[in-house]
Every structure is written in structure tokens, then in C-alpha cells.
Coordinates of C-alpha atoms in Angstrom, one line a residue:
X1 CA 17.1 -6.3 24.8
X2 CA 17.5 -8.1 21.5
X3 CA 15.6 -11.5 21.6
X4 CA 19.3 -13.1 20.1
X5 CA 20.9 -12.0 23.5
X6 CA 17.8 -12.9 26.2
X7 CA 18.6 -14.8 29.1
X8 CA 17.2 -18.2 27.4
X9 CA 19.2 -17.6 24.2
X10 CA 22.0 -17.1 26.9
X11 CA 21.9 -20.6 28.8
X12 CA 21.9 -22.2 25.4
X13 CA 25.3 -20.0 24.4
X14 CA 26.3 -21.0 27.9
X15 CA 24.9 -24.6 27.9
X16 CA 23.6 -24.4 30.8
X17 CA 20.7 -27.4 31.8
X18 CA 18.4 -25.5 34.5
X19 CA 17.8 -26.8 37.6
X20 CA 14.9 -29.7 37.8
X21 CA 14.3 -29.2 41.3
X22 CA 11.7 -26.2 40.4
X23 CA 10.3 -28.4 37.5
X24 CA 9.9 -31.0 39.3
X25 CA 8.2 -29.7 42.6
X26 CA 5.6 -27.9 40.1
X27 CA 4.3 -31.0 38.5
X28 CA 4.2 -32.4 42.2
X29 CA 2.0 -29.6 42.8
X30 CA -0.4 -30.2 40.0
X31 CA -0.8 -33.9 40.2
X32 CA -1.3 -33.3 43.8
X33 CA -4.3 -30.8 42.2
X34 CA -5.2 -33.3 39.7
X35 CA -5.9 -36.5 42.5
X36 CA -7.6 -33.8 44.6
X37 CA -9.7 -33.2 41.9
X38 CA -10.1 -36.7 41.2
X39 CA -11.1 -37.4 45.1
X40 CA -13.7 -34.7 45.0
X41 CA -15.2 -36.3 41.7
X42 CA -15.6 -39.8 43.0
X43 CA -17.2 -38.1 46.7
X44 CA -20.1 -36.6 44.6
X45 CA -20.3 -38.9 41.8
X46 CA -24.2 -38.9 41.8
X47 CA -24.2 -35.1 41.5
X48 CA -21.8 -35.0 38.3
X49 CA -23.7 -37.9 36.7
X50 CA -27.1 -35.9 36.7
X51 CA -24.9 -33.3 35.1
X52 CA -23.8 -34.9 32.5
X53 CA -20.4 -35.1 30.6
X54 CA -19.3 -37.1 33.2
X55 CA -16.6 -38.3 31.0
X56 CA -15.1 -35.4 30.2
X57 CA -15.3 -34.6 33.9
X58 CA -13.4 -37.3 35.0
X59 CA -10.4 -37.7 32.0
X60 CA -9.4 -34.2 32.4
X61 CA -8.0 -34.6 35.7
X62 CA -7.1 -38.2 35.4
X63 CA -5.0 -37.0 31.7
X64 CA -3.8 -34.3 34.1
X65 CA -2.3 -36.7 36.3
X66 CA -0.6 -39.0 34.1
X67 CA 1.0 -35.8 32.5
X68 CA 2.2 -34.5 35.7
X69 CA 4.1 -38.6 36.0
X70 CA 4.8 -38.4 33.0
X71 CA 6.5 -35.1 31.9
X72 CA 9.2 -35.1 35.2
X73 CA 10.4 -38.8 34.4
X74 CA 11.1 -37.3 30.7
X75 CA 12.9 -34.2 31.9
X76 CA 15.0 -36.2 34.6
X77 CA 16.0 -38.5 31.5
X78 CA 16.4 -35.6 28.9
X79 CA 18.7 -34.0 32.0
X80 CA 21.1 -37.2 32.2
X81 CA 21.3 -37.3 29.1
X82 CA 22.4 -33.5 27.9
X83 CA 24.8 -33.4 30.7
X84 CA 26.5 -36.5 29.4
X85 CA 26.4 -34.8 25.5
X86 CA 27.6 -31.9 27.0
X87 CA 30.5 -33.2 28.8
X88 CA 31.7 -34.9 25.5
X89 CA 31.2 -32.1 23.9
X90 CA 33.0 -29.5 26.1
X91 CA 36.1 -32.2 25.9
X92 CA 36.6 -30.8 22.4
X93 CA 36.3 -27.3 23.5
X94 CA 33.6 -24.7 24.4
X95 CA 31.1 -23.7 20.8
X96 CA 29.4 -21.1 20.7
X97 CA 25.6 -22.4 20.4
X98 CA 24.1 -25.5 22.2
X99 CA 20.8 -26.9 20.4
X100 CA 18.8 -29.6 22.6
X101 CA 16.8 -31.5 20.2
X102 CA 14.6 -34.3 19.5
X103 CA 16.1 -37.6 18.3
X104 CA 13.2 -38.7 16.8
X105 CA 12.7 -35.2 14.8
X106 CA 15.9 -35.5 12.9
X107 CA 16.2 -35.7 9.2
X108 CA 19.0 -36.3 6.9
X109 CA 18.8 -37.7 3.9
X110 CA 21.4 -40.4 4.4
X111 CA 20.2 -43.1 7.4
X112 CA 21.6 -41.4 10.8
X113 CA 25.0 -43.0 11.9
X114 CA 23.3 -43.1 15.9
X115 CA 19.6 -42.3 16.2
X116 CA 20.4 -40.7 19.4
X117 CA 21.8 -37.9 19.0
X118 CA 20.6 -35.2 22.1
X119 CA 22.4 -32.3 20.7
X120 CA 24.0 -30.4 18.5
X121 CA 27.1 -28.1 18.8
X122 CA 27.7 -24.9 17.2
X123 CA 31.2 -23.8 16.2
X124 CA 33.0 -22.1 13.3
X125 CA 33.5 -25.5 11.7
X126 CA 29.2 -26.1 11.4
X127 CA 27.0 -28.4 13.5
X128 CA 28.2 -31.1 15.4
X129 CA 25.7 -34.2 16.5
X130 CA 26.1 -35.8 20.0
X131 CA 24.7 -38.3 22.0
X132 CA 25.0 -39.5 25.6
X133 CA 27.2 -42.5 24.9
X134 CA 29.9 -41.4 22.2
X135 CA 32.7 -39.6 23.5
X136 CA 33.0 -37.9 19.7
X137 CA 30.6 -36.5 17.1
X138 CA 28.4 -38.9 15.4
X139 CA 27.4 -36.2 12.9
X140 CA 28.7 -33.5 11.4
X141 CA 27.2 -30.7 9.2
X142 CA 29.8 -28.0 8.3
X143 CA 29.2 -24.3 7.4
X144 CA 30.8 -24.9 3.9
X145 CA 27.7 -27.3 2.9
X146 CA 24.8 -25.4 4.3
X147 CA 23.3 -23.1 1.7
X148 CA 20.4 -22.1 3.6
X149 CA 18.8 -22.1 7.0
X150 CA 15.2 -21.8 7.1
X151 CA 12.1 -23.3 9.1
X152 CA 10.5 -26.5 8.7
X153 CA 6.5 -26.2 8.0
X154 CA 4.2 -29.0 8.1
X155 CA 0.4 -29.5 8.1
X156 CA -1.7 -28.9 11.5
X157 CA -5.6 -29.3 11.1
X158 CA -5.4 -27.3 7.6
X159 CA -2.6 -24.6 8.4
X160 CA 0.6 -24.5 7.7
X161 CA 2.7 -24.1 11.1
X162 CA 6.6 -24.6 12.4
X163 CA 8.0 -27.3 13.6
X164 CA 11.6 -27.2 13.1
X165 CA 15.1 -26.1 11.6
X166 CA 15.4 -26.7 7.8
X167 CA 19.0 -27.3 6.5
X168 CA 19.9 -26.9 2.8
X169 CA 22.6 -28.4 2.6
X170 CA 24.7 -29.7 -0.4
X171 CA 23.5 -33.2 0.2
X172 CA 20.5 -33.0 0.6
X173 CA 18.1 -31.4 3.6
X174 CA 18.5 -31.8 6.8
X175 CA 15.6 -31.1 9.7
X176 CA 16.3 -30.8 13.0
X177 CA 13.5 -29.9 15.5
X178 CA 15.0 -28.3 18.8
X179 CA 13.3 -28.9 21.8
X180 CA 13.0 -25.8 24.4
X181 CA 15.5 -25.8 26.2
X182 CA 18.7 -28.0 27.8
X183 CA 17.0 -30.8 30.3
X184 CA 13.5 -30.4 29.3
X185 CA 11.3 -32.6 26.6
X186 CA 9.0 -30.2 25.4
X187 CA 9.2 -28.8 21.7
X188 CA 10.9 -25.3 20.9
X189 CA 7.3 -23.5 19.7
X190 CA 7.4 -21.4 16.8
X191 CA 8.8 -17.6 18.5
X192 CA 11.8 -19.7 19.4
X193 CA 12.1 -21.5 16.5
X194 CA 12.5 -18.0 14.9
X195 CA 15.0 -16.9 17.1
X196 CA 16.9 -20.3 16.9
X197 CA 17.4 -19.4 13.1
X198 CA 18.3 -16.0 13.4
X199 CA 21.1 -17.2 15.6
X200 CA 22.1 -19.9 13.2
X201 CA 22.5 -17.4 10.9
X202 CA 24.4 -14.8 12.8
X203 CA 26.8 -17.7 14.0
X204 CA 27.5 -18.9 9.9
X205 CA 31.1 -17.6 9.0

């Protein structure tokens, strides 16, 4: 199976937002870990303090925790907020590519018309930016100004790793940074960046 046709390249064709029931019942399961931990610690305090690293000990589990808040709240907001993007979206027909990203990862070298755009549309007229309020596209990139498509690099403790979707466009560059999938608020890592710009490319006219 080619990576371009997997099932995850699929749901994003499709734009399909996968269910948050699973998601959500998994993080319950690790915070529930993480207290139990935590309860266990505080029980035989005296006998992690002679130890030592009691800190570490103790922050692991409690960071655990907060993640395991944390992460679901984000997903359930990420989820209201792609299904409202989409359903503007799909109002101006069904495109062939749906890319989830990260407001705060966009760049475009004019100031962004709406700092919230959610996602991006893919059709034969380029990339279309929407957001969960705007019942139109608050951005626009069409094929006929994009030169190239490559990958954004940056700087990561002295190496040089991907991050996110680099435009060339006739205005100037534009960086988008995808995030993994529909729904979720976790960053597109680097084999799906890959694949994310071999799509781009097969989808140019």
C-alpha cells in the first residue's frame, strides 16, 4: 500500500474527525495510572526519600496527570472546532485534501486576515484557510502562486529537524505546520510531514 493512499492519508481525503470517545477513555485510563501512582508514592514516602530523587519520583506522575487533563480538553476543543471548519467548508463543495493545523504555526508574510484559521482545504483552485466562525475562506493560496512545496526545518538542541509545510509562493513564503490528524492537537511529526508534501504535490494541477 502506498503511504499517499493509507487509511490516515484517507480520513484526511475524506475529512473525517475520528471518534474522541476512544481518545478520551485512554487518557482516563492513564491519569487513573498516574494518581495511582501518586497514592502509592505518598503511602511510602519515607522509603522513596531514603532513595533519593524523590523529585523526579514524584513530578513524573504528577506531569503525567496534568497531561492526561490536559490533552482531552484540547482534543474535545480541536473537535468543535474542525467540525465547524468543515461544515463551512463542505458548503462550497467537497476538496480533495483536508489539512488540520496549528493557528499559532502559520506564516505568511502579510499579517493573517483571522489568526484562527483550523484548516485548510485543498482543491484545484490551491489552499483554502478556514476557521470555526467564518462561513467563507479567510485565506487563500492558489496553485498559480505556489512555486514550490517543501518542508519547514528549524533548530532542535543542535540539529536540524521538520516542523512544517514550506510554501514558496510568489509573495513571499508561507509555513503552515499540520497537526496529526482532524480532532486532535498533537503536531504532524516528521514521516507525516513527508507524506503531507508528497500529497500536496500530487494534488498541484
Amino acid at each position: 500500500m502506498q503511504v499517499e493512499s493509507s487509511p490516515w492519508v484517507q480520513r484526511l481525503r475524506d475529512g473525517v474527525v475520528p471518534p474522541l470517545r476512544p481518545f478520551v477513555l485512554g487518557a482516563v485510563g492513564l491519569l487513573a495510572l498516574s494518581v495511582g501512582v501518586l497514592v502509592v508514592e505518598a503511602l511510602h514516602a519515607d522509603a522513596i526519600a531514603s532513595v533519593g530523587r524523590v523529585s523526579v519520583v514524584v513530578i513524573v506522575p504528577l506531569l503525567g496527570a496534568v497531561f492526561c487533563v490536559v490533552v482531552p480538553i484540547s482534543a474535545w476543543r480541536d473537535t468543535r472546532q474542525d467540525r465547524r471548519a468543515l461544515a463551512h467548508a463542505h458548503r462550497h463543495g467537497q476538496p480533495a485534501l483536508h489539512l488540520p493545523v496549528s493557528a499559532r504555526g502559520i506564516s505568511a508574510p502579510q499579517d493573517l486576515p483571522d489568526r484562527r484559521i483550523t484548516l485548510f482545504t485543498v482543491d484545484r483552485s490551491g489552499l483554502l484557510g478556514w476557521t470555526a466562525v467564518s462561513p467563507d475562506p479567510v485565506m487563500t493560496i492558489p496553485w498559480s502562486s505556489i512555486e514550490r512545496i517543501d518542508l519547514a526545518t528549524k533548530d532542535d538542541r543542535g540539529r536540524r529537524v521538520d516542523y512544517g509545510l514550506w510554501l514558496t509562493t510568489t509573495d513571499g513564503a508561507v509555513v503552515l505546520q499540520p497537526r496529526s490528524a482532524l480532532g486532535r492537537p498533537f503536531e504532524a511529526g516528521q514521516p507525516k510531514l513527508d507524506t503531507l508534501r508528497r500529497v500536496l504535490r500530487s494534488l498541484r494541477p
